[in-house]
Amino acid sequence: MAHYDLKTEELKEMAPRLRAGDTVSLTGTIYTARDAAHKKMIAAMDAGESLPFDLAGATIYYAGPTPAKPGQVIGSIGPTTSGRMDPFAPRLLDAGLCCMIGKGARSKEVQQAMARNGAVYMVAIGGAGAAKAASIKNVEVIAYDELGCESVKRLTVENFSAIVSQDCAGGDLYAQGVAKYKK
């Protein structure tokens, strides 16, 4: 297991090299999107419309931040359960998405799409949303404002920490953990 300090624009190249258990500190641009936004993005793709951001090399953080308090850039921004995005993730991965961040295990279909596309899935620690907010330097709603906290936001992050949970080579911390304790 290794630690990487990465700029988000390096993820497309680096994702195929990252392995389950690696820790990563990200600096750059990531986007928030949850299930309601994913449904709208897939509908836009089906209609031949452009998406709110270019998926090529992009990172999506499955989060719906709380409103910022005075003097804050953003409120608490903990991860949401990634499995809710599993019906949509393979299509987004095939369209260029290279990194997803959330919490919880992913489906076999998502794992297969990650393998096909050299993508990676990372987890952020649940319950640490207030601490996670400290790494966010700017936030801008870029699409689906009507969804409130679930709108698509562009975040500028600095030293945003995450753990590689599932990699494109089949590494899976969730499966490894279960196997270890079944012995």
PDB file of C-alpha atoms in Angstrom:
ATOM      1  CA  MET A   1       0.000   0.000   0.000  1.00  0.00           C
ATOM      2  CA  ALA A   2       1.263   3.414  -0.973  1.00  0.00           C
ATOM      3  CA  HIS A   3       0.294   7.048  -0.486  1.00  0.00           C
ATOM      4  CA  TYR A   4      -0.132   9.425  -3.422  1.00  0.00           C
ATOM      5  CA  ASP A   5      -0.457  13.211  -3.491  1.00  0.00           C
ATOM      6  CA  LEU A   6      -2.241  13.786  -6.803  1.00  0.00           C
ATOM      7  CA  LYS A   7      -3.704  16.589  -8.818  1.00  0.00           C
ATOM      8  CA  THR A   8      -7.125  15.543 -10.079  1.00  0.00           C
ATOM      9  CA  GLU A   9      -6.021  16.021 -13.685  1.00  0.00           C
ATOM     10  CA  GLU A  10      -3.461  13.230 -13.078  1.00  0.00           C
ATOM     11  CA  LEU A  11      -6.123  10.689 -12.116  1.00  0.00           C
ATOM     12  CA  LYS A  12      -6.885   9.456 -15.628  1.00  0.00           C
ATOM     13  CA  GLU A  13      -3.246   8.427 -16.023  1.00  0.00           C
ATOM     14  CA  MET A  14      -2.784   7.261 -12.430  1.00  0.00           C
ATOM     15  CA  ALA A  15      -6.081   5.424 -11.814  1.00  0.00           C
ATOM     16  CA  PRO A  16      -4.908   2.208 -13.541  1.00  0.00           C
ATOM     17  CA  ARG A  17      -1.869   2.134 -11.225  1.00  0.00           C
ATOM     18  CA  LEU A  18      -3.712   2.715  -7.951  1.00  0.00           C
ATOM     19  CA  ARG A  19      -4.446  -0.359  -5.860  1.00  0.00           C
ATOM     20  CA  ALA A  20      -6.954  -1.176  -3.145  1.00  0.00           C
ATOM     21  CA  GLY A  21      -5.558   0.055   0.150  1.00  0.00           C
ATOM     22  CA  ASP A  22      -3.591   2.960  -1.317  1.00  0.00           C
ATOM     23  CA  THR A  23      -4.291   6.334   0.263  1.00  0.00           C
ATOM     24  CA  VAL A  24      -4.681   9.412  -1.879  1.00  0.00           C
ATOM     25  CA  SER A  25      -4.658  13.136  -1.230  1.00  0.00           C
ATOM     26  CA  LEU A  26      -6.372  14.984  -4.093  1.00  0.00           C
ATOM     27  CA  THR A  27      -5.972  18.597  -5.131  1.00  0.00           C
ATOM     28  CA  GLY A  28      -7.954  20.101  -7.997  1.00  0.00           C
ATOM     29  CA  THR A  29     -11.522  19.771  -9.273  1.00  0.00           C
ATOM     30  CA  ILE A  30     -14.094  17.159  -8.303  1.00  0.00           C
ATOM     31  CA  TYR A  31     -17.852  17.148  -8.872  1.00  0.00           C
ATOM     32  CA  THR A  32     -20.667  16.192  -6.532  1.00  0.00           C
ATOM     33  CA  ALA A  33     -23.557  14.120  -7.826  1.00  0.00           C
ATOM     34  CA  ARG A  34     -25.964  11.748  -6.138  1.00  0.00           C
ATOM     35  CA  ASP A  35     -28.721   9.510  -7.488  1.00  0.00           C
ATOM     36  CA  ALA A  36     -31.141  12.268  -8.585  1.00  0.00           C
ATOM     37  CA  ALA A  37     -28.365  14.036 -10.534  1.00  0.00           C
ATOM     38  CA  HIS A  38     -27.205  10.718 -12.006  1.00  0.00           C
ATOM     39  CA  LYS A  39     -30.737  10.068 -13.321  1.00  0.00           C
ATOM     40  CA  LYS A  40     -30.746  13.493 -14.974  1.00  0.00           C
ATOM     41  CA  MET A  41     -27.290  12.956 -16.502  1.00  0.00           C
ATOM     42  CA  ILE A  42     -28.299   9.587 -17.981  1.00  0.00           C
ATOM     43  CA  ALA A  43     -31.501  11.168 -19.345  1.00  0.00           C
ATOM     44  CA  ALA A  44     -29.374  13.910 -20.943  1.00  0.00           C
ATOM     45  CA  MET A  45     -27.090  11.283 -22.498  1.00  0.00           C
ATOM     46  CA  ASP A  46     -30.145   9.385 -23.830  1.00  0.00           C
ATOM     47  CA  ALA A  47     -31.440  12.627 -25.375  1.00  0.00           C
ATOM     48  CA  GLY A  48     -28.077  13.411 -26.973  1.00  0.00           C
ATOM     49  CA  GLU A  49     -27.660  16.492 -24.772  1.00  0.00           C
ATOM     50  CA  SER A  50     -24.411  17.640 -23.240  1.00  0.00           C
ATOM     51  CA  LEU A  51     -23.647  16.924 -19.608  1.00  0.00           C
ATOM     52  CA  PRO A  52     -22.970  19.586 -16.969  1.00  0.00           C
ATOM     53  CA  PHE A  53     -19.244  18.712 -17.066  1.00  0.00           C
ATOM     54  CA  ASP A  54     -16.864  16.755 -19.249  1.00  0.00           C
ATOM     55  CA  LEU A  55     -16.678  13.166 -18.003  1.00  0.00           C
ATOM     56  CA  ALA A  56     -13.254  12.574 -19.584  1.00  0.00           C
ATOM     57  CA  GLY A  57     -10.923  12.061 -16.634  1.00  0.00           C
ATOM     58  CA  ALA A  58     -13.475  13.420 -14.153  1.00  0.00           C
ATOM     59  CA  THR A  59     -14.009  12.528 -10.493  1.00  0.00           C
ATOM     60  CA  ILE A  60     -17.475  12.351  -8.942  1.00  0.00           C
ATOM     61  CA  TYR A  61     -17.895  12.540  -5.168  1.00  0.00           C
ATOM     62  CA  TYR A  62     -21.196  11.024  -4.066  1.00  0.00           C
ATOM     63  CA  ALA A  63     -22.158  13.727  -1.597  1.00  0.00           C
ATOM     64  CA  GLY A  64     -24.910  16.219  -0.869  1.00  0.00           C
ATOM     65  CA  PRO A  65     -23.332  18.914   1.281  1.00  0.00           C
ATOM     66  CA  THR A  66     -25.205  20.836   3.928  1.00  0.00           C
ATOM     67  CA  PRO A  67     -25.475  24.618   3.569  1.00  0.00           C
ATOM     68  CA  ALA A  68     -22.438  26.620   4.571  1.00  0.00           C
ATOM     69  CA  LYS A  69     -22.513  28.474   7.870  1.00  0.00           C
ATOM     70  CA  PRO A  70     -21.281  32.084   7.912  1.00  0.00           C
ATOM     71  CA  GLY A  71     -17.571  32.204   7.126  1.00  0.00           C
ATOM     72  CA  GLN A  72     -17.534  28.701   5.596  1.00  0.00           C
ATOM     73  CA  VAL A  73     -17.137  27.708   1.947  1.00  0.00           C
ATOM     74  CA  ILE A  74     -19.382  24.670   2.368  1.00  0.00           C
ATOM     75  CA  GLY A  75     -21.178  22.801   5.133  1.00  0.00           C
ATOM     76  CA  SER A  76     -20.605  19.202   6.152  1.00  0.00           C
ATOM     77  CA  ILE A  77     -19.872  17.057   3.086  1.00  0.00           C
ATOM     78  CA  GLY A  78     -19.706  13.405   4.003  1.00  0.00           C
ATOM     79  CA  PRO A  79     -20.054  10.607   1.451  1.00  0.00           C
ATOM     80  CA  THR A  80     -23.352   8.948   0.629  1.00  0.00           C
ATOM     81  CA  THR A  81     -23.869   5.253  -0.082  1.00  0.00           C
ATOM     82  CA  SER A  82     -22.341   4.542  -3.485  1.00  0.00           C
ATOM     83  CA  GLY A  83     -24.519   1.527  -4.290  1.00  0.00           C
ATOM     84  CA  ARG A  84     -27.382   3.890  -5.168  1.00  0.00           C
ATOM     85  CA  MET A  85     -25.314   5.062  -8.158  1.00  0.00           C
ATOM     86  CA  ASP A  86     -24.489   1.528  -9.351  1.00  0.00           C
ATOM     87  CA  PRO A  87     -27.243   1.452 -12.023  1.00  0.00           C
ATOM     88  CA  PHE A  88     -25.701   4.570 -13.644  1.00  0.00           C
ATOM     89  CA  ALA A  89     -21.966   4.247 -12.969  1.00  0.00           C
ATOM     90  CA  PRO A  90     -21.019   1.762 -15.743  1.00  0.00           C
ATOM     91  CA  ARG A  91     -22.404   4.073 -18.432  1.00  0.00           C
ATOM     92  CA  LEU A  92     -20.588   7.096 -16.980  1.00  0.00           C
ATOM     93  CA  LEU A  93     -17.350   5.098 -16.686  1.00  0.00           C
ATOM     94  CA  ASP A  94     -17.674   4.004 -20.313  1.00  0.00           C
ATOM     95  CA  ALA A  95     -18.100   7.700 -21.220  1.00  0.00           C
ATOM     96  CA  GLY A  96     -14.819   8.690 -19.523  1.00  0.00           C
ATOM     97  CA  LEU A  97     -15.384   9.010 -15.770  1.00  0.00           C
ATOM     98  CA  CYS A  98     -12.181   7.794 -14.099  1.00  0.00           C
ATOM     99  CA  CYS A  99     -12.778   8.139 -10.356  1.00  0.00           C
ATOM    100  CA  MET A 100     -15.709   7.814  -7.978  1.00  0.00           C
ATOM    101  CA  ILE A 101     -15.637   8.625  -4.271  1.00  0.00           C
ATOM    102  CA  GLY A 102     -18.280   7.529  -1.780  1.00  0.00           C
ATOM    103  CA  LYS A 103     -18.834   4.870   0.841  1.00  0.00           C
ATOM    104  CA  GLY A 104     -19.745   1.203   0.688  1.00  0.00           C
ATOM    105  CA  ALA A 105     -19.069  -1.634  -1.735  1.00  0.00           C
ATOM    106  CA  ARG A 106     -19.833  -1.511  -5.460  1.00  0.00           C
ATOM    107  CA  SER A 107     -21.588  -4.018  -7.715  1.00  0.00           C
ATOM    108  CA  LYS A 108     -19.968  -6.536 -10.035  1.00  0.00           C
ATOM    109  CA  GLU A 109     -21.153  -4.427 -13.005  1.00  0.00           C
ATOM    110  CA  VAL A 110     -19.380  -1.343 -11.665  1.00  0.00           C
ATOM    111  CA  GLN A 111     -16.237  -3.379 -11.006  1.00  0.00           C
ATOM    112  CA  GLN A 112     -16.324  -4.692 -14.583  1.00  0.00           C
ATOM    113  CA  ALA A 113     -16.746  -1.158 -15.967  1.00  0.00           C
ATOM    114  CA  MET A 114     -13.810   0.007 -13.844  1.00  0.00           C
ATOM    115  CA  ALA A 115     -11.680  -2.814 -15.263  1.00  0.00           C
ATOM    116  CA  ARG A 116     -12.740  -1.959 -18.849  1.00  0.00           C
ATOM    117  CA  ASN A 117     -11.898   1.694 -18.376  1.00  0.00           C
ATOM    118  CA  GLY A 118      -8.926   1.746 -16.007  1.00  0.00           C
ATOM    119  CA  ALA A 119     -10.971   3.560 -13.355  1.00  0.00           C
ATOM    120  CA  VAL A 120     -10.857   3.580  -9.577  1.00  0.00           C
ATOM    121  CA  TYR A 121     -13.299   3.778  -6.669  1.00  0.00           C
ATOM    122  CA  MET A 122     -12.253   5.482  -3.456  1.00  0.00           C
ATOM    123  CA  VAL A 123     -13.954   5.820  -0.121  1.00  0.00           C
ATOM    124  CA  ALA A 124     -14.122   8.808   2.153  1.00  0.00           C
ATOM    125  CA  ILE A 125     -14.705   8.205   5.837  1.00  0.00           C
ATOM    126  CA  GLY A 126     -18.380   8.424   6.709  1.00  0.00           C
ATOM    127  CA  GLY A 127     -19.230  10.622   9.700  1.00  0.00           C
ATOM    128  CA  ALA A 128     -16.308  12.943   8.993  1.00  0.00           C
ATOM    129  CA  GLY A 129     -18.180  15.368   6.726  1.00  0.00           C
ATOM    130  CA  ALA A 130     -17.373  18.446   8.816  1.00  0.00           C
ATOM    131  CA  ALA A 131     -13.662  17.606   8.714  1.00  0.00           C
ATOM    132  CA  LYS A 132     -13.880  16.852   4.979  1.00  0.00           C
ATOM    133  CA  ALA A 133     -15.273  20.369   4.390  1.00  0.00           C
ATOM    134  CA  ALA A 134     -11.919  21.865   5.455  1.00  0.00           C
ATOM    135  CA  SER A 135     -10.299  20.542   2.263  1.00  0.00           C
ATOM    136  CA  ILE A 136     -12.825  22.317   0.030  1.00  0.00           C
ATOM    137  CA  LYS A 137     -11.668  25.749  -1.069  1.00  0.00           C
ATOM    138  CA  ASN A 138     -14.435  26.703  -3.502  1.00  0.00           C
ATOM    139  CA  VAL A 139     -17.891  25.428  -4.465  1.00  0.00           C
ATOM    140  CA  GLU A 140     -20.080  26.314  -7.434  1.00  0.00           C
ATOM    141  CA  VAL A 141     -23.468  24.848  -8.377  1.00  0.00           C
ATOM    142  CA  ILE A 142     -23.166  24.019 -12.083  1.00  0.00           C
ATOM    143  CA  ALA A 143     -26.359  22.039 -12.810  1.00  0.00           C
ATOM    144  CA  TYR A 144     -29.737  20.919 -11.524  1.00  0.00           C
ATOM    145  CA  ASP A 145     -30.074  23.676  -8.918  1.00  0.00           C
ATOM    146  CA  GLU A 146     -33.645  22.484  -8.329  1.00  0.00           C
ATOM    147  CA  LEU A 147     -32.202  19.397  -6.604  1.00  0.00           C
ATOM    148  CA  GLY A 148     -30.922  21.498  -3.696  1.00  0.00           C
ATOM    149  CA  CYS A 149     -28.151  19.688  -1.830  1.00  0.00           C
ATOM    150  CA  GLU A 150     -28.150  17.048  -4.595  1.00  0.00           C
ATOM    151  CA  SER A 151     -27.380  19.555  -7.365  1.00  0.00           C
ATOM    152  CA  VAL A 152     -24.174  19.032  -9.319  1.00  0.00           C
ATOM    153  CA  LYS A 153     -21.406  21.125  -7.812  1.00  0.00           C
ATOM    154  CA  ARG A 154     -17.877  21.835  -8.929  1.00  0.00           C
ATOM    155  CA  LEU A 155     -15.553  21.672  -5.938  1.00  0.00           C
ATOM    156  CA  THR A 156     -12.023  22.951  -5.778  1.00  0.00           C
ATOM    157  CA  VAL A 157     -10.274  20.724  -3.256  1.00  0.00           C
ATOM    158  CA  GLU A 158      -6.904  20.784  -1.575  1.00  0.00           C
ATOM    159  CA  ASN A 159      -5.501  17.676   0.128  1.00  0.00           C
ATOM    160  CA  PHE A 160      -8.848  15.852  -0.027  1.00  0.00           C
ATOM    161  CA  SER A 161      -8.097  12.448   1.508  1.00  0.00           C
ATOM    162  CA  ALA A 162      -9.545   9.142   0.317  1.00  0.00           C
ATOM    163  CA  ILE A 163      -8.697   5.438   0.345  1.00  0.00           C
ATOM    164  CA  VAL A 164      -8.717   3.300  -2.795  1.00  0.00           C
ATOM    165  CA  SER A 165     -11.349   0.679  -2.069  1.00  0.00           C
ATOM    166  CA  GLN A 166     -11.751  -1.004  -5.456  1.00  0.00           C
ATOM    167  CA  ASP A 167      -9.252  -0.826  -8.297  1.00  0.00           C
ATOM    168  CA  CYS A 168      -9.368  -1.707 -11.978  1.00  0.00           C
ATOM    169  CA  ALA A 169      -7.256  -4.840 -11.432  1.00  0.00           C
ATOM    170  CA  GLY A 170      -9.920  -6.454  -9.237  1.00  0.00           C
ATOM    171  CA  GLY A 171      -8.567  -5.368  -5.856  1.00  0.00           C
ATOM    172  CA  ASP A 172     -11.425  -4.903  -3.412  1.00  0.00           C
ATOM    173  CA  LEU A 173     -10.947  -3.947   0.243  1.00  0.00           C
ATOM    174  CA  TYR A 174     -14.499  -5.018   1.064  1.00  0.00           C
ATOM    175  CA  ALA A 175     -14.014  -8.530  -0.345  1.00  0.00           C
ATOM    176  CA  GLN A 176     -10.546  -8.787   1.240  1.00  0.00           C
ATOM    177  CA  GLY A 177     -11.930  -7.796   4.629  1.00  0.00           C
ATOM    178  CA  VAL A 178     -14.741 -10.359   4.493  1.00  0.00           C
ATOM    179  CA  ALA A 179     -12.343 -13.093   3.360  1.00  0.00           C
ATOM    180  CA  LYS A 180      -9.873 -12.266   6.126  1.00  0.00           C
ATOM    181  CA  TYR A 181     -12.464 -12.621   8.864  1.00  0.00           C
ATOM    182  CA  LYS A 182     -14.152 -15.722   7.411  1.00  0.00           C
ATOM    183  CA  LYS A 183     -10.997 -17.751   8.102  1.00  0.00           C
TER     184      LYS A 183
END
